[in-house]
Coordinates of C-alpha atoms in Angstrom, one line a residue:
X77 CA 48.7 -96.5 -97.9
X78 CA 45.2 -97.2 -97.2
X79 CA 46.9 -99.4 -93.8
X80 CA 48.8 -96.6 -93.1
X81 CA 46.1 -94.4 -93.6
X82 CA 44.6 -96.4 -91.2
X83 CA 47.1 -96.2 -87.8
X84 CA 47.1 -92.3 -88.6
X85 CA 43.4 -91.9 -88.3
X86 CA 43.6 -94.1 -85.2
X87 CA 46.4 -92.4 -84.0
X88 CA 44.6 -89.0 -84.3
X89 CA 41.9 -90.4 -82.7
X90 CA 43.5 -91.5 -79.3
X91 CA 45.0 -87.8 -79.7
X92 CA 41.4 -86.2 -80.1
X93 CA 40.8 -88.7 -76.6
X94 CA 43.6 -87.7 -74.8
X95 CA 43.1 -84.0 -75.0
X96 CA 39.4 -84.4 -74.2
X97 CA 40.8 -86.1 -71.0
X98 CA 43.8 -84.4 -70.0
X99 CA 40.8 -81.5 -70.7
X100 CA 38.4 -83.3 -68.3
X101 CA 41.2 -83.3 -65.9
X102 CA 41.8 -79.7 -65.9
X103 CA 38.2 -78.4 -65.5
X104 CA 37.8 -81.0 -62.8
X105 CA 40.8 -80.0 -61.0
X106 CA 39.9 -76.2 -61.4
X107 CA 37.0 -76.9 -60.2
X108 CA 37.5 -78.0 -56.7
X109 CA 38.2 -75.8 -53.4
X110 CA 41.0 -78.1 -52.9
X111 CA 44.9 -76.7 -53.8
X112 CA 46.4 -79.0 -56.2
X113 CA 50.0 -79.3 -57.7
X114 CA 52.1 -82.2 -59.7
X115 CA 56.0 -82.0 -58.1
X116 CA 58.9 -83.5 -60.0
X117 CA 61.2 -84.2 -56.1
X118 CA 64.7 -83.9 -56.3
X119 CA 68.0 -85.9 -55.2
X120 CA 70.7 -86.7 -54.5
X121 CA 73.5 -89.4 -55.3
X122 CA 72.2 -90.7 -52.0
X123 CA 68.7 -90.7 -52.6
X124 CA 68.8 -87.5 -49.7
X125 CA 65.7 -85.2 -51.2
X126 CA 67.2 -81.9 -52.2
X127 CA 64.0 -80.2 -53.5
X128 CA 61.3 -79.7 -55.3
X129 CA 60.0 -78.1 -58.6
X130 CA 56.2 -78.0 -60.0
X131 CA 55.2 -79.0 -63.1
X132 CA 51.1 -78.6 -63.0
X133 CA 49.1 -76.5 -61.0
X134 CA 45.5 -76.2 -60.2
X135 CA 43.1 -72.6 -60.3
X136 CA 43.1 -72.5 -56.5
X137 CA 46.6 -73.3 -56.0
X138 CA 47.7 -69.4 -56.1
X139 CA 45.1 -68.5 -53.5
X140 CA 45.9 -71.2 -51.4
X141 CA 50.0 -71.1 -51.1
X142 CA 50.1 -67.1 -52.5
X143 CA 52.8 -68.5 -54.8
X144 CA 52.6 -66.9 -58.5
X145 CA 54.0 -68.3 -61.9
X146 CA 55.2 -71.6 -60.0
X147 CA 55.1 -74.4 -63.2
X148 CA 58.6 -74.5 -63.3
X149 CA 60.0 -73.5 -60.4
X150 CA 61.8 -74.6 -57.2
X151 CA 60.4 -74.7 -53.7
X152 CA 63.9 -73.6 -52.7
X153 CA 64.0 -70.5 -55.3
X154 CA 60.6 -69.8 -53.9
X155 CA 61.2 -70.1 -50.3
X156 CA 64.3 -70.5 -48.6
X157 CA 63.2 -70.8 -45.9
X158 CA 61.0 -73.5 -46.3
X159 CA 61.4 -75.9 -43.4
X160 CA 62.6 -79.7 -43.9
X161 CA 60.0 -81.6 -43.6
X162 CA 57.9 -80.7 -46.3
X163 CA 61.3 -82.0 -49.1
X164 CA 62.0 -85.2 -46.2
X165 CA 57.8 -85.9 -46.5
X166 CA 57.6 -85.7 -50.2
X167 CA 61.4 -87.5 -50.9
X168 CA 59.9 -90.8 -49.1
X169 CA 56.4 -90.9 -50.7
X170 CA 58.4 -90.2 -54.6
X171 CA 61.0 -93.2 -53.6
X172 CA 58.4 -95.4 -51.6
X173 CA 55.2 -95.2 -53.7
X174 CA 53.6 -94.4 -49.8
X175 CA 51.0 -92.3 -50.0
X176 CA 50.4 -89.7 -46.4
X177 CA 48.3 -87.6 -44.9
X178 CA 49.1 -84.9 -42.6
X179 CA 49.0 -81.2 -41.1
X180 CA 52.0 -79.1 -41.2
X181 CA 52.4 -75.6 -41.1
X182 CA 54.3 -73.9 -43.6
X183 CA 56.0 -70.5 -41.6
X184 CA 58.0 -69.7 -44.4
X185 CA 54.5 -69.4 -46.9
X186 CA 52.8 -68.4 -43.6
X187 CA 50.3 -71.1 -44.0
X188 CA 49.0 -73.9 -42.3
X189 CA 48.1 -76.7 -44.5
X190 CA 46.1 -80.3 -44.3
X191 CA 48.1 -82.1 -47.2
X192 CA 47.1 -85.9 -49.3
X193 CA 50.4 -86.6 -51.1
X194 CA 50.9 -89.7 -53.7
X195 CA 52.8 -90.9 -55.9
X196 CA 52.5 -90.5 -59.5
X197 CA 53.3 -91.6 -62.6
X198 CA 56.4 -93.9 -63.1
X199 CA 58.7 -94.3 -60.1
X200 CA 61.8 -92.8 -62.2
X201 CA 59.5 -89.8 -63.2
X202 CA 60.1 -89.2 -59.1
X203 CA 56.3 -87.3 -59.9
X204 CA 54.2 -86.6 -56.2
X205 CA 50.3 -84.8 -57.3
X206 CA 49.4 -82.9 -53.8
X207 CA 46.2 -82.6 -52.5
X208 CA 45.9 -79.5 -49.8
X209 CA 43.5 -77.4 -48.1
X210 CA 44.6 -74.2 -46.5
X211 CA 43.6 -74.6 -42.8
X212 CA 45.0 -71.7 -41.2
X213 CA 42.7 -70.0 -39.6
X214 CA 41.6 -73.0 -37.8
X215 CA 44.2 -73.9 -37.1
X216 CA 44.0 -70.3 -35.1
X217 CA 40.5 -70.9 -33.8
X218 CA 42.1 -74.0 -32.2
X219 CA 45.3 -72.9 -30.5
X220 CA 43.1 -69.3 -29.3
X221 CA 40.8 -71.9 -28.0
X222 CA 43.3 -73.9 -26.1
X223 CA 45.3 -70.3 -24.8
X224 CA 41.2 -69.6 -23.7
X225 CA 41.0 -73.5 -21.9
X226 CA 44.7 -73.0 -20.5
X227 CA 44.1 -68.7 -19.0
X228 CA 40.6 -70.1 -17.7
X229 CA 41.8 -73.5 -16.1
X230 CA 44.5 -70.9 -14.3
X231 CA 41.9 -68.6 -13.4
X232 CA 40.1 -71.8 -12.3
X233 CA 42.9 -73.2 -10.5
X234 CA 44.0 -70.1 -8.8
X235 CA 40.3 -69.6 -8.1
X236 CA 40.1 -73.4 -6.2
X237 CA 43.1 -72.4 -4.7
X238 CA 41.9 -69.1 -3.6
X239 CA 38.2 -70.5 -1.9
X240 CA 40.4 -73.4 -0.2
X241 CA 42.7 -70.6 1.4
X242 CA 39.8 -68.6 2.5
X243 CA 37.7 -71.6 3.3
X244 CA 40.6 -72.7 5.1
X245 CA 40.9 -69.2 6.8
X246 CA 37.1 -68.9 7.6
X247 CA 37.3 -72.5 9.6
X248 CA 40.4 -71.3 11.5
X249 CA 38.8 -68.2 12.3
X250 CA 35.7 -69.5 13.5
X251 CA 37.3 -72.5 15.1
X252 CA 39.2 -69.7 17.1
X253 CA 35.8 -67.6 17.7
X254 CA 34.3 -71.1 18.8
X255 CA 37.1 -70.9 21.3
X256 CA 36.9 -67.0 22.4
X257 CA 32.5 -68.2 22.4
X258 CA 33.6 -71.8 24.6
X259 CA 36.6 -69.5 27.0
X260 CA 33.7 -66.9 27.3
X261 CA 30.9 -68.9 28.6
X262 CA 33.0 -70.9 30.4
X263 CA 34.1 -68.0 32.7
X264 CA 30.2 -66.4 32.4
X265 CA 29.3 -69.9 34.5
X266 CA 32.4 -69.4 36.8
X267 CA 31.7 -66.0 37.6
X268 CA 27.6 -67.0 38.1
X269 CA 28.6 -69.7 40.0
X270 CA 30.7 -67.6 42.5
X271 CA 28.6 -65.1 42.8
X272 CA 25.4 -67.5 44.1
X273 CA 27.7 -69.4 46.4
X274 CA 28.6 -66.0 47.7
X275 CA 24.7 -65.4 48.3
X276 CA 24.6 -68.6 49.2
X277 CA 27.3 -67.9 52.2
X278 CA 25.0 -64.6 53.1
X279 CA 22.3 -66.2 53.8
X280 CA 23.8 -68.5 55.9
X281 CA 26.1 -65.6 57.7
X282 CA 22.2 -64.5 58.4
X283 CA 21.2 -67.6 59.5
X284 CA 23.3 -67.1 62.0
X285 CA 21.7 -65.0 64.0
X286 CA 18.6 -67.2 64.3
X287 CA 20.3 -70.3 65.0
X288 CA 20.3 -71.6 68.7
X289 CA 16.7 -69.9 69.3
X290 CA 14.2 -71.6 70.0
X291 CA 11.0 -69.6 68.8
X292 CA 8.6 -71.4 66.1
X293 CA 9.1 -67.7 64.2
X294 CA 12.4 -68.2 64.5
X295 CA 12.6 -71.5 62.8
X296 CA 10.7 -71.0 60.4
X297 CA 13.2 -68.1 59.5
X298 CA 16.1 -70.4 59.7
X299 CA 14.3 -73.5 57.6
X300 CA 13.6 -70.6 55.2
X301 CA 17.0 -69.1 54.6
X302 CA 17.7 -73.3 53.9
X303 CA 15.1 -73.8 51.6
X304 CA 16.7 -71.1 50.1
X305 CA 20.4 -71.7 49.9
X306 CA 19.4 -75.0 48.8
X307 CA 17.6 -73.5 45.9
X308 CA 20.9 -71.2 45.1
X309 CA 23.6 -74.2 45.8
X310 CA 21.0 -76.5 43.2
X311 CA 21.4 -73.8 40.8
X312 CA 25.1 -73.4 41.1
X313 CA 25.9 -77.2 40.6
X314 CA 24.6 -76.8 37.1
X315 CA 27.2 -73.4 37.0
X316 CA 30.0 -75.8 37.9
X317 CA 29.3 -77.8 35.6
X318 CA 29.0 -76.5 32.8
X319 CA 32.4 -74.5 33.8
X320 CA 34.2 -78.3 34.0
X321 CA 32.9 -79.9 31.0
X322 CA 33.5 -80.3 27.6
X323 CA 29.7 -78.4 26.5
X324 CA 29.2 -74.7 27.7
X325 CA 25.2 -75.4 26.6
X326 CA 24.3 -78.2 27.5
X327 CA 24.1 -80.4 30.8
X328 CA 25.5 -84.1 31.8
X329 CA 21.9 -84.4 33.5
X330 CA 22.7 -87.9 35.1
X331 CA 25.5 -86.6 36.4
X332 CA 24.5 -83.5 37.8
X333 CA 21.6 -85.1 39.6
X334 CA 23.7 -87.3 41.5
X335 CA 25.7 -84.8 42.8
X336 CA 23.0 -82.4 43.2
X337 CA 20.4 -85.7 45.5
X338 CA 24.2 -86.8 47.1
X339 CA 24.7 -83.1 48.4
X340 CA 21.2 -83.1 49.8
X341 CA 21.6 -86.3 51.5
X342 CA 24.9 -85.1 53.2
X343 CA 22.9 -82.0 54.4
X344 CA 20.4 -83.7 56.2
X345 CA 22.1 -86.7 57.0
X346 CA 22.1 -85.7 61.0
X347 CA 18.3 -86.1 60.9
X348 CA 17.9 -90.2 59.5
X349 CA 19.7 -92.4 57.9
X350 CA 18.3 -91.8 55.0
X351 CA 19.5 -94.2 51.7
X352 CA 19.6 -93.4 48.0
X353 CA 18.9 -94.3 45.0
X354 CA 18.9 -93.6 41.6
X355 CA 17.8 -94.9 38.9
X356 CA 18.9 -92.8 35.5
X357 CA 19.2 -93.0 31.7
X358 CA 22.9 -92.2 30.5
X359 CA 23.6 -89.5 28.6
X360 CA 20.5 -87.1 28.9
X361 CA 21.3 -83.9 28.2
X362 CA 19.9 -80.7 28.7
X363 CA 20.2 -76.7 27.9
X364 CA 20.0 -74.3 30.3
X365 CA 16.4 -73.5 29.0
X366 CA 15.9 -77.3 30.5
X367 CA 18.2 -77.8 33.3
X368 CA 17.4 -74.6 35.9
X369 CA 14.1 -76.1 36.5
X370 CA 14.1 -79.4 36.9
X371 CA 16.8 -78.6 38.9
X372 CA 15.2 -77.0 41.3
X373 CA 12.2 -79.3 40.7
X374 CA 14.6 -82.4 41.8
X375 CA 15.7 -79.7 44.8
X376 CA 12.5 -79.6 46.4
X377 CA 10.5 -82.6 45.7
X378 CA 13.9 -84.6 47.1
X379 CA 14.5 -81.7 49.9
X380 CA 10.7 -82.2 51.0
X381 CA 11.0 -85.8 51.6
X382 CA 14.3 -85.1 53.6
X383 CA 12.6 -82.6 55.9
X384 CA 8.4 -84.6 56.2
X385 CA 9.0 -88.1 55.2
X386 CA 10.6 -90.0 57.5
X387 CA 9.6 -88.3 60.5
X388 CA 9.9 -90.9 63.5
X389 CA 11.5 -93.0 61.9
X390 CA 15.3 -94.7 62.1
X391 CA 16.0 -94.9 58.0
X392 CA 14.5 -94.7 55.1
X393 CA 14.9 -94.5 51.0
X394 CA 15.1 -91.9 48.4
X395 CA 14.4 -93.1 45.0
X396 CA 15.2 -91.0 41.7
X397 CA 13.7 -92.2 38.3
X398 CA 14.3 -91.0 34.7
X399 CA 13.7 -92.4 31.8
X400 CA 13.4 -91.6 27.9
X401 CA 9.6 -92.4 27.6
X402 CA 9.0 -92.2 23.5
X403 CA 9.6 -90.2 20.7
X404 CA 7.3 -88.1 19.6
X405 CA 6.7 -85.7 15.8
X406 CA 9.3 -83.4 15.1
X407 CA 12.0 -85.1 17.1
X408 CA 11.0 -84.0 20.4
X409 CA 11.1 -86.6 23.4
X410 CA 9.2 -87.1 26.4
X411 CA 10.9 -88.0 29.5
X412 CA 9.8 -89.0 32.6
X413 CA 11.2 -88.1 36.5
X414 CA 10.4 -89.9 39.4
X415 CA 11.5 -89.0 43.0
X416 CA 9.7 -90.9 45.6
X417 CA 9.8 -92.0 49.5
X418 CA 8.6 -94.9 51.1
X419 CA 8.9 -92.6 54.5
X420 CA 5.5 -91.1 55.5
X421 CA 2.1 -91.4 53.1
X422 CA 0.7 -87.9 52.0
X423 CA -2.2 -87.2 53.4
X424 CA -5.4 -88.3 51.0
X425 CA -7.3 -85.5 51.2
X426 CA -3.3 -83.2 50.2
X427 CA -3.5 -81.8 46.4
X428 CA -0.6 -80.6 45.1
X429 CA -2.6 -78.3 43.1
X430 CA -3.2 -76.8 46.2
X431 CA -0.2 -77.2 48.4
X432 CA 0.8 -74.3 51.1
X433 CA 3.7 -75.7 50.8
X434 CA 5.8 -73.2 48.8
X435 CA 8.6 -76.1 47.7
X436 CA 5.3 -77.9 46.5
X437 CA 3.8 -74.4 44.9
X438 CA 7.7 -73.5 43.9
X439 CA 7.2 -77.0 42.0
X440 CA 3.9 -76.4 40.0
X441 CA 5.3 -73.1 38.6
X442 CA 8.3 -74.6 36.9
X443 CA 6.6 -78.2 35.6
X444 CA 4.3 -75.6 34.4
X445 CA 7.2 -73.8 32.4
X446 CA 8.6 -76.7 30.8
X447 CA 4.8 -76.9 29.5
X448 CA 5.0 -80.4 31.8
X449 CA 2.2 -83.2 33.8
X450 CA 3.0 -83.0 37.5
X451 CA 1.5 -86.3 39.6
X452 CA 1.1 -87.5 43.3
X453 CA 0.8 -91.4 43.3
X454 CA 0.3 -93.4 46.5
X455 CA 1.2 -97.1 46.0
X456 CA 3.1 -98.2 49.4
X457 CA 5.1 -95.2 48.2
X458 CA 4.7 -91.3 47.5
X459 CA 5.7 -90.5 44.0
X460 CA 6.0 -87.8 42.6
X461 CA 5.8 -87.9 38.4
X462 CA 6.9 -85.2 36.0
X463 CA 6.2 -85.9 32.6
X464 CA 7.9 -82.8 29.9
X465 CA 8.9 -82.9 25.9
X466 CA 11.9 -81.6 24.9
X467 CA 13.6 -81.4 21.7
X468 CA 17.0 -83.4 22.3
X469 CA 20.5 -81.9 20.3
X470 CA 21.5 -84.4 17.6
X471 CA 25.2 -84.1 19.5
X472 CA 23.3 -85.2 23.0
X473 CA 21.4 -88.5 20.8
X474 CA 24.3 -89.2 19.4
X475 CA 26.3 -89.6 22.4
X476 CA 23.9 -92.7 23.0
X477 CA 25.2 -94.8 20.2

């Protein structure tokens, strides 16, 4: 009797402890935010999951799922359209005992869940404990974010494509305008050259009236016509070079000097056997503001040598030199032009600043226009030295490399 009473007391104590433990267990799951349930999975003879029913639920279950009075009910009864993947996942956990964590939609319930499922109890009971959380709102935000990002990328791609198209259109328009501008400038240079040639021809016709006459006055008038023609030709050559060349705003001045000087030699060739030597840096490009006055300066100095330096001589030499001397700040380059001859020396008392010759007076004026310096040297040769500084353009400098 004593033994039986002791056993009964021990059983009662164990049952009380079990009730307390279960109470704590339920209190624990009733206080968590996540939904919790225990299900029993029903299989067919081939161990394919058919359905599951709810054995236990916590206080958050109804709030998380929207299912009322779930205990004891089968899922296919509650939601006939419930997705098949839920049955397959829980069936696999019940059979294998392998826990699983996943996120899946339950469209029949109108929710999206983050789920952790694990087998509980004996394997033959086919029970699965499920801890889950409703992440529908998070998924909606993620979907909205993806859609927003997709719209942004689509809009960005459209804008990028539009920008590319517009840029291409602008480039084509700019290229077309540049071509039109080039053609227009070439036409202007061509017309100016033709007009200058007409003026030169008119001067030539006027000069014919005085040709062959012996008076000093007529000779001076004829010489004035000749000098004017030479100056006009020097300018016409510039426009001719710009019309023929690839550039319409800058002139390859080294090539221009050679053509100008050779034309002058041919003009005065009948007087003496004068040779022309040139020492020029290659790829010197000047714009019109520099090329025109410098071309006239060379015309005047070479013409002056041809007219006066070799009187009474059978031959002679004229030398033209043009070099870059040094680079200054702000990209400005100093050039030195030297026009010299080995003919008759200039008088010792000759002062170029007070020269009576209209041609040399013009040279002085044009050197000032270039903000340059003019110097006369006598060293077995008569040398006119012109120094000036300009800013060379990038395409001009690059052409030297």
